[in-house]
Amino acid sequence: SILEHMLYYPLDTEGIFRLSCKQTDRYDLFKQLVIQQEYQTISPKVSIHTLAALLKILLRSLPQTLLSEKFYTQFIQCGVRAHQLQQDKSEKEEEESLGTTSVTSQREKIKNELATLIGYLPELNRLLLGKLVRICIIITNNESLTKMNASNLGKTLGVSLLLRENRNDLINIKDIMPPLFQLFITYGMELFSL
């Protein structure tokens, strides 16, 4: 219901998912939604930053990641490849050394793998992820006001989709999730039929 409620806000506020909110406001909303389970009565006075902060906390506290433990390794592999593409010296040098078609085909391959993986997700996970990506697309479309682009959102939200404190992965998820989440935002219309 947080995601649905966020769609009622004009998603053109600076720093959505990046700027903090009052802890008391976040706790009051947590108490209302999680403890009292009153989903239909979120006050219009609740700030978009409070909704976003609580959503990040709830994503991190899910019993399984939104991207599903079953497909964890495959999403990580897509993230590693997305990160490698991003780590190349510069876009211009990358195009000169690899050729534009090579970079484009690599991105296209990752996008197709993501589409397949998303199709395997449980329906509820796919719906929630699709709504989250839809909100992020709206935020990035208002970048001049929100000061948030796909890269910023990847850094602030991407880690919440896969990170688990009990993992001892050799790969630093904090490095690979942002570029992977950027792909979700960039290709969201296709990946989620938005």
Tab-separated table of C-alpha atoms in Angstrom:
chain	number	residue	atom	x	y	z
A	1	SER	CA	0.000	0.000	0.000
A	2	ILE	CA	2.975	2.352	0.440
A	3	LEU	CA	3.814	2.026	-3.259
A	4	GLU	CA	0.208	2.643	-4.272
A	5	HIS	CA	-0.051	5.603	-1.922
A	6	MET	CA	3.169	7.094	-3.309
A	7	LEU	CA	1.537	7.242	-6.745
A	8	TYR	CA	-0.977	9.753	-5.342
A	9	TYR	CA	1.861	12.169	-4.610
A	10	PRO	CA	3.420	14.331	-7.263
A	11	LEU	CA	6.711	12.472	-7.615
A	12	ASP	CA	8.629	15.661	-8.260
A	13	THR	CA	9.974	16.345	-4.763
A	14	GLU	CA	13.727	16.660	-4.348
A	15	GLY	CA	15.577	13.650	-2.968
A	16	ILE	CA	12.860	10.984	-2.844
A	17	PHE	CA	14.536	7.853	-1.359
A	18	ARG	CA	17.666	9.908	-0.563
A	19	LEU	CA	16.631	12.588	1.942
A	20	SER	CA	15.700	11.511	5.434
A	21	CYS	CA	12.546	12.124	7.411
A	22	LYS	CA	11.730	12.536	11.090
A	23	GLN	CA	12.171	9.220	12.902
A	24	THR	CA	8.988	9.837	14.871
A	25	ASP	CA	7.002	10.254	11.624
A	26	ARG	CA	8.498	7.064	10.219
A	27	TYR	CA	7.744	5.159	13.426
A	28	ASP	CA	4.153	6.476	13.522
A	29	LEU	CA	3.615	5.299	9.949
A	30	PHE	CA	5.266	1.947	10.721
A	31	LYS	CA	2.987	1.538	13.730
A	32	GLN	CA	-0.082	2.343	11.635
A	33	LEU	CA	0.760	0.087	8.699
A	34	VAL	CA	2.626	-2.821	10.241
A	35	ILE	CA	1.454	-3.061	13.830
A	36	GLN	CA	-2.137	-1.824	13.544
A	37	GLN	CA	-2.493	-2.907	9.882
A	38	GLU	CA	-4.485	0.191	8.930
A	39	TYR	CA	-3.632	0.433	5.249
A	40	GLN	CA	-6.478	2.527	3.899
A	41	THR	CA	-6.057	5.579	6.086
A	42	ILE	CA	-2.603	6.980	5.373
A	43	SER	CA	-2.894	10.670	6.078
A	44	PRO	CA	-2.218	13.007	3.162
A	45	LYS	CA	-0.029	14.927	5.625
A	46	VAL	CA	2.528	12.078	5.620
A	47	SER	CA	5.489	13.287	3.588
A	48	ILE	CA	6.764	11.452	0.529
A	49	HIS	CA	10.135	11.186	2.313
A	50	THR	CA	8.496	9.368	5.239
A	51	LEU	CA	6.830	6.906	2.854
A	52	ALA	CA	10.097	6.356	0.984
A	53	ALA	CA	12.136	5.852	4.173
A	54	LEU	CA	9.671	3.313	5.545
A	55	LEU	CA	9.539	1.498	2.214
A	56	LYS	CA	13.338	1.081	2.208
A	57	ILE	CA	13.226	-0.345	5.731
A	58	LEU	CA	10.415	-2.741	4.834
A	59	LEU	CA	12.236	-3.924	1.702
A	60	ARG	CA	15.316	-4.726	3.786
A	61	SER	CA	13.274	-6.585	6.392
A	62	LEU	CA	11.434	-8.932	4.037
A	63	PRO	CA	11.940	-12.605	4.938
A	64	GLN	CA	13.329	-13.106	1.412
A	65	THR	CA	14.686	-10.541	-0.979
A	66	LEU	CA	12.236	-9.031	-3.442
A	67	LEU	CA	14.321	-10.577	-6.219
A	68	SER	CA	13.902	-14.020	-4.582
A	69	GLU	CA	16.525	-16.185	-2.938
A	70	LYS	CA	15.858	-18.823	-5.594
A	71	PHE	CA	17.243	-16.546	-8.336
A	72	TYR	CA	19.796	-14.741	-6.187
A	73	THR	CA	22.824	-16.061	-8.075
A	74	GLN	CA	21.383	-15.265	-11.509
A	75	PHE	CA	20.512	-11.680	-10.511
A	76	ILE	CA	24.011	-11.300	-9.021
A	77	GLN	CA	25.540	-12.505	-12.306
A	78	CYS	CA	23.503	-9.939	-14.267
A	79	GLY	CA	24.592	-7.304	-11.761
A	80	VAL	CA	28.258	-8.226	-12.152
A	81	ARG	CA	28.018	-7.876	-15.928
A	82	ALA	CA	26.123	-4.572	-15.624
A	83	HIS	CA	28.791	-3.342	-13.194
A	84	GLN	CA	31.583	-4.395	-15.570
A	85	LEU	CA	29.962	-2.459	-18.410
A	86	GLN	CA	29.744	0.589	-16.169
A	87	GLN	CA	33.341	0.251	-14.979
A	88	ASP	CA	34.855	0.619	-18.434
A	89	LYS	CA	37.050	3.709	-18.690
A	90	SER	CA	34.432	6.027	-20.178
A	91	GLU	CA	31.462	5.800	-22.493
A	92	LYS	CA	33.411	7.297	-25.366
A	93	GLU	CA	36.459	5.072	-24.880
A	94	GLU	CA	34.178	2.091	-24.406
A	95	GLU	CA	32.491	2.756	-27.752
A	96	GLU	CA	35.867	3.137	-29.474
A	97	SER	CA	37.428	0.017	-27.948
A	98	LEU	CA	34.447	-2.342	-27.937
A	99	GLY	CA	32.390	-0.847	-30.715
A	100	THR	CA	28.939	0.608	-30.140
A	101	THR	CA	27.223	-2.562	-31.300
A	102	SER	CA	29.179	-4.674	-28.803
A	103	VAL	CA	28.180	-2.483	-25.832
A	104	THR	CA	24.603	-2.313	-27.063
A	105	SER	CA	24.449	-6.068	-27.582
A	106	GLN	CA	25.869	-6.690	-24.094
A	107	ARG	CA	23.234	-4.417	-22.542
A	108	GLU	CA	20.553	-6.074	-24.649
A	109	LYS	CA	21.698	-9.532	-23.501
A	110	ILE	CA	21.551	-8.478	-19.834
A	111	LYS	CA	18.104	-6.933	-20.410
A	112	ASN	CA	16.828	-10.169	-21.954
A	113	GLU	CA	18.223	-12.218	-19.063
A	114	LEU	CA	16.537	-9.849	-16.600
A	115	ALA	CA	13.230	-10.197	-18.452
A	116	THR	CA	13.478	-13.983	-18.158
A	117	LEU	CA	14.384	-13.833	-14.454
A	118	ILE	CA	11.590	-11.365	-13.714
A	119	GLY	CA	9.176	-13.742	-15.432
A	120	TYR	CA	10.241	-16.487	-12.999
A	121	LEU	CA	9.643	-14.366	-9.893
A	122	PRO	CA	6.595	-15.113	-7.762
A	123	GLU	CA	3.675	-12.974	-8.922
A	124	LEU	CA	3.598	-10.799	-5.799
A	125	ASN	CA	7.341	-10.075	-6.044
A	126	ARG	CA	6.979	-9.203	-9.738
A	127	LEU	CA	4.031	-6.870	-9.032
A	128	LEU	CA	5.811	-5.086	-6.175
A	129	LEU	CA	9.026	-4.727	-8.148
A	130	GLY	CA	7.064	-3.425	-11.146
A	131	LYS	CA	5.331	-0.782	-8.993
A	132	LEU	CA	8.642	0.242	-7.457
A	133	VAL	CA	10.248	0.568	-10.894
A	134	ARG	CA	7.233	2.550	-12.154
A	135	ILE	CA	7.671	5.044	-9.317
A	136	CYS	CA	11.403	5.273	-10.063
A	137	ILE	CA	10.723	5.933	-13.739
A	138	ILE	CA	8.398	8.813	-12.797
A	139	ILE	CA	11.034	10.173	-10.389
A	140	THR	CA	13.766	10.029	-13.052
A	141	ASN	CA	11.458	11.665	-15.593
A	142	ASN	CA	11.281	14.583	-13.129
A	143	GLU	CA	15.046	14.629	-12.549
A	144	SER	CA	15.322	18.416	-12.847
A	145	LEU	CA	13.082	18.705	-9.769
A	146	THR	CA	13.867	15.500	-7.852
A	147	LYS	CA	17.637	15.629	-8.415
A	148	MET	CA	17.365	11.842	-8.689
A	149	ASN	CA	18.417	9.895	-11.749
A	150	ALA	CA	18.654	6.146	-12.388
A	151	SER	CA	22.172	6.089	-10.938
A	152	ASN	CA	21.140	7.803	-7.666
A	153	LEU	CA	18.102	5.558	-7.310
A	154	GLY	CA	20.244	2.529	-8.028
A	155	LYS	CA	22.516	3.515	-5.153
A	156	THR	CA	19.737	4.316	-2.698
A	157	LEU	CA	17.329	1.479	-3.549
A	158	GLY	CA	19.213	-1.209	-5.417
A	159	VAL	CA	20.970	-2.623	-2.390
A	160	SER	CA	17.615	-3.067	-0.617
A	161	LEU	CA	16.553	-5.555	-3.273
A	162	LEU	CA	19.314	-8.128	-2.688
A	163	LEU	CA	21.356	-7.275	0.375
A	164	ARG	CA	21.091	-9.576	3.344
A	165	GLU	CA	23.182	-9.108	6.466
A	166	ASN	CA	23.823	-12.844	6.820
A	167	ARG	CA	25.415	-13.159	3.358
A	168	ASN	CA	29.149	-13.577	3.020
A	169	ASP	CA	29.382	-13.123	-0.716
A	170	LEU	CA	32.749	-12.550	-2.283
A	171	ILE	CA	31.101	-9.951	-4.498
A	172	ASN	CA	30.337	-6.528	-3.077
A	173	ILE	CA	26.593	-6.187	-3.659
A	174	LYS	CA	26.833	-2.478	-2.912
A	175	ASP	CA	28.851	-2.139	-6.117
A	176	ILE	CA	26.816	-4.334	-8.429
A	177	MET	CA	23.220	-3.604	-7.417
A	178	PRO	CA	23.148	0.074	-8.457
A	179	PRO	CA	23.984	-0.610	-12.130
A	180	LEU	CA	21.583	-3.551	-12.130
A	181	PHE	CA	18.763	-1.427	-10.706
A	182	GLN	CA	19.595	1.268	-13.267
A	183	LEU	CA	18.801	-1.316	-15.945
A	184	PHE	CA	15.465	-2.016	-14.247
A	185	ILE	CA	14.651	1.691	-14.480
A	186	THR	CA	16.033	2.175	-17.994
A	187	TYR	CA	14.180	-0.830	-19.421
A	188	GLY	CA	11.285	-0.855	-16.936
A	189	MET	CA	8.599	-0.210	-19.524
A	190	GLU	CA	9.629	-3.358	-21.399
A	191	LEU	CA	10.573	-5.526	-18.423
A	192	PHE	CA	7.340	-4.930	-16.530
A	193	SER	CA	4.936	-4.028	-19.354
A	194	LEU	CA	4.286	-0.640	-17.742
